[in-house]
Each structure stands twice: as structure tokens, then as C-alpha cells.
């Protein structure tokens, strides 16, 4: 996908007791793999270059078409919910603005499957 190499990684012990769901707000939803990959690279660039984080903040991201993208992955501490939560949660970001609407069914299904997989690990 052409992502940047993380500056560093802080491991965390799995399984974690919490899943924290986010939405990106901007840009709005992506509908195909190439568009979603472009958005994920943009999030990573913003998080690393503007916010000064070590990598993209989320552990996983879900596109409007149901594709799942690995951010930091399962066993790496995220930067998505503050110091008290990052080391004991997985952060899943639904790509798009869902303030006044739900994500597409494909995305919701993918998010549920991702949560189920985290339980089964």
C-alpha cells in the first residue's frame, strides 16, 4: 500500500478488554480499495507529520466498501483515545463522517467481524 515505516512501536499485551470505535469525519467515505488506501496513507501522514506521532493512530480502519486496513495492528499500542485507553484497547476507525448517518452495511459487517476476530485471538 506504500505506507510510511513507523518511527517506533510500543507493544501491548493482548487480548485487550476494550474496542474503541472512531470515525474519520474527513475525508468522507471511500468506496473502493484504491481510494481507501489513499485516505489511509493520508491519515498516516497527518498523524506522523503534523501530530508528531510514531505511526497512524488507529489499530485498524474500515472503508465504506467493507475493506479492512491494518494500522498499528493487534499487539501495538495505538494513539487514538488518550494515554489512559491506548494501551488497553484496539482503535477501529470507520472512514467517513457518520455524525448523522450509519456506515454502509458492508462496513458495519466488516467491523463486527474484526471485533469477533479480536475476541477469538
C-alpha positions as CSV (number, residue, x, y, z in Angstrom):
1,X,0.0,0.0,0.0
2,X,3.0,2.3,0.3
3,X,2.7,3.4,3.9
4,X,5.5,5.0,5.9
5,X,7.6,3.0,8.3
6,X,6.7,3.6,11.9
7,X,9.2,5.7,13.9
8,X,8.8,3.2,16.8
9,X,6.3,0.7,18.1
10,X,5.2,0.1,21.7
11,X,3.9,-3.4,22.2
12,X,0.9,-4.1,24.3
13,X,-0.4,-7.4,25.8
14,X,-3.3,-9.0,24.0
15,X,-6.2,-9.6,24.4
16,X,-7.2,-6.1,25.4
17,X,-10.5,-5.5,27.3
18,X,-11.8,-2.7,25.1
19,X,-12.5,-1.8,21.5
20,X,-12.9,2.0,20.8
21,X,-14.8,2.9,17.6
22,X,-14.0,6.1,15.8
23,X,-15.0,7.8,12.5
24,X,-12.6,9.9,10.5
25,X,-15.1,12.7,9.8
26,X,-13.0,13.9,7.0
27,X,-12.5,12.9,4.3
28,X,-15.9,11.4,3.8
29,X,-16.4,7.7,2.9
30,X,-14.3,5.8,0.5
31,X,-15.9,3.3,-1.9
32,X,-13.1,1.3,-3.5
33,X,-9.7,-0.1,-2.4
34,X,-7.5,2.5,-4.2
35,X,-9.5,5.4,-2.8
36,X,-9.5,3.9,0.7
37,X,-5.7,3.2,0.5
38,X,-5.1,6.9,-0.4
39,X,-7.2,8.0,2.6
40,X,-5.3,5.6,4.9
41,X,-1.9,7.0,3.7
42,X,-3.3,10.5,4.3
43,X,-4.3,9.7,7.9
44,X,-0.8,8.2,8.5
45,X,0.9,11.2,7.0
46,X,-1.2,13.6,9.1
47,X,-0.7,11.6,12.3
48,X,3.1,11.3,11.8
49,X,4.0,14.6,10.1
50,X,1.5,17.0,11.7
51,X,0.8,15.5,15.1
52,X,4.3,14.0,15.5
53,X,3.1,10.5,16.4
54,X,5.1,7.4,15.7
55,X,2.6,6.0,13.2
56,X,-1.0,6.2,12.3
57,X,-3.1,6.4,15.5
58,X,-5.6,3.6,14.8
59,X,-5.0,-0.2,15.0
60,X,-7.4,-0.8,12.1
61,X,-9.5,1.2,9.6
62,X,-12.6,0.1,7.8
63,X,-13.6,1.5,4.4
64,X,-17.2,2.1,3.1
65,X,-16.9,-0.9,0.9
66,X,-16.0,-3.2,3.9
67,X,-12.3,-3.4,3.2
68,X,-10.2,-3.5,6.5
69,X,-6.8,-1.9,6.6
70,X,-4.2,-2.6,9.3
71,X,-2.9,0.5,11.0
72,X,-0.8,-0.4,14.0
73,X,-2.2,-3.9,14.2
74,X,-3.2,-6.2,17.1
75,X,-0.3,-6.0,19.5
76,X,0.9,-2.4,19.2
77,X,-0.3,0.4,21.4
78,X,-2.4,2.9,19.4
79,X,-2.6,6.7,19.7
80,X,-6.4,7.1,19.3
81,X,-8.0,7.6,22.7
82,X,-5.6,9.1,25.2
83,X,-3.0,7.7,27.4
84,X,-5.4,6.0,29.8
85,X,-7.0,4.0,27.0
86,X,-4.5,3.4,24.2
87,X,-2.6,0.6,26.0
88,X,-5.7,-1.4,26.8
89,X,-7.9,-1.0,23.7
90,X,-7.9,-1.6,20.0
91,X,-8.9,1.5,18.0
92,X,-11.0,0.9,14.9
93,X,-11.7,3.9,12.6
94,X,-14.6,3.8,10.1
95,X,-13.5,6.0,7.2
96,X,-16.1,8.7,6.7
97,X,-18.4,11.1,8.5
98,X,-21.0,9.2,10.5
99,X,-22.3,12.0,12.6
100,X,-25.8,11.9,11.0
101,X,-25.8,8.5,9.3
102,X,-24.6,5.0,9.8
103,X,-21.7,3.5,7.8
104,X,-22.8,1.2,4.9
105,X,-23.8,-2.3,5.9
106,X,-20.6,-3.7,4.3
107,X,-18.5,-1.6,6.7
108,X,-20.6,-2.5,9.7
109,X,-20.3,-6.2,8.9
110,X,-16.5,-5.9,8.5
111,X,-16.3,-4.0,11.8
112,X,-18.2,-6.7,13.6
113,X,-16.0,-9.4,12.0
114,X,-12.9,-7.5,13.1
115,X,-14.2,-7.3,16.7
116,X,-15.1,-11.1,16.6
117,X,-11.6,-11.9,15.4
118,X,-10.2,-9.8,18.3
119,X,-12.2,-11.9,20.7
120,X,-11.1,-15.2,19.2
121,X,-7.4,-14.3,19.2
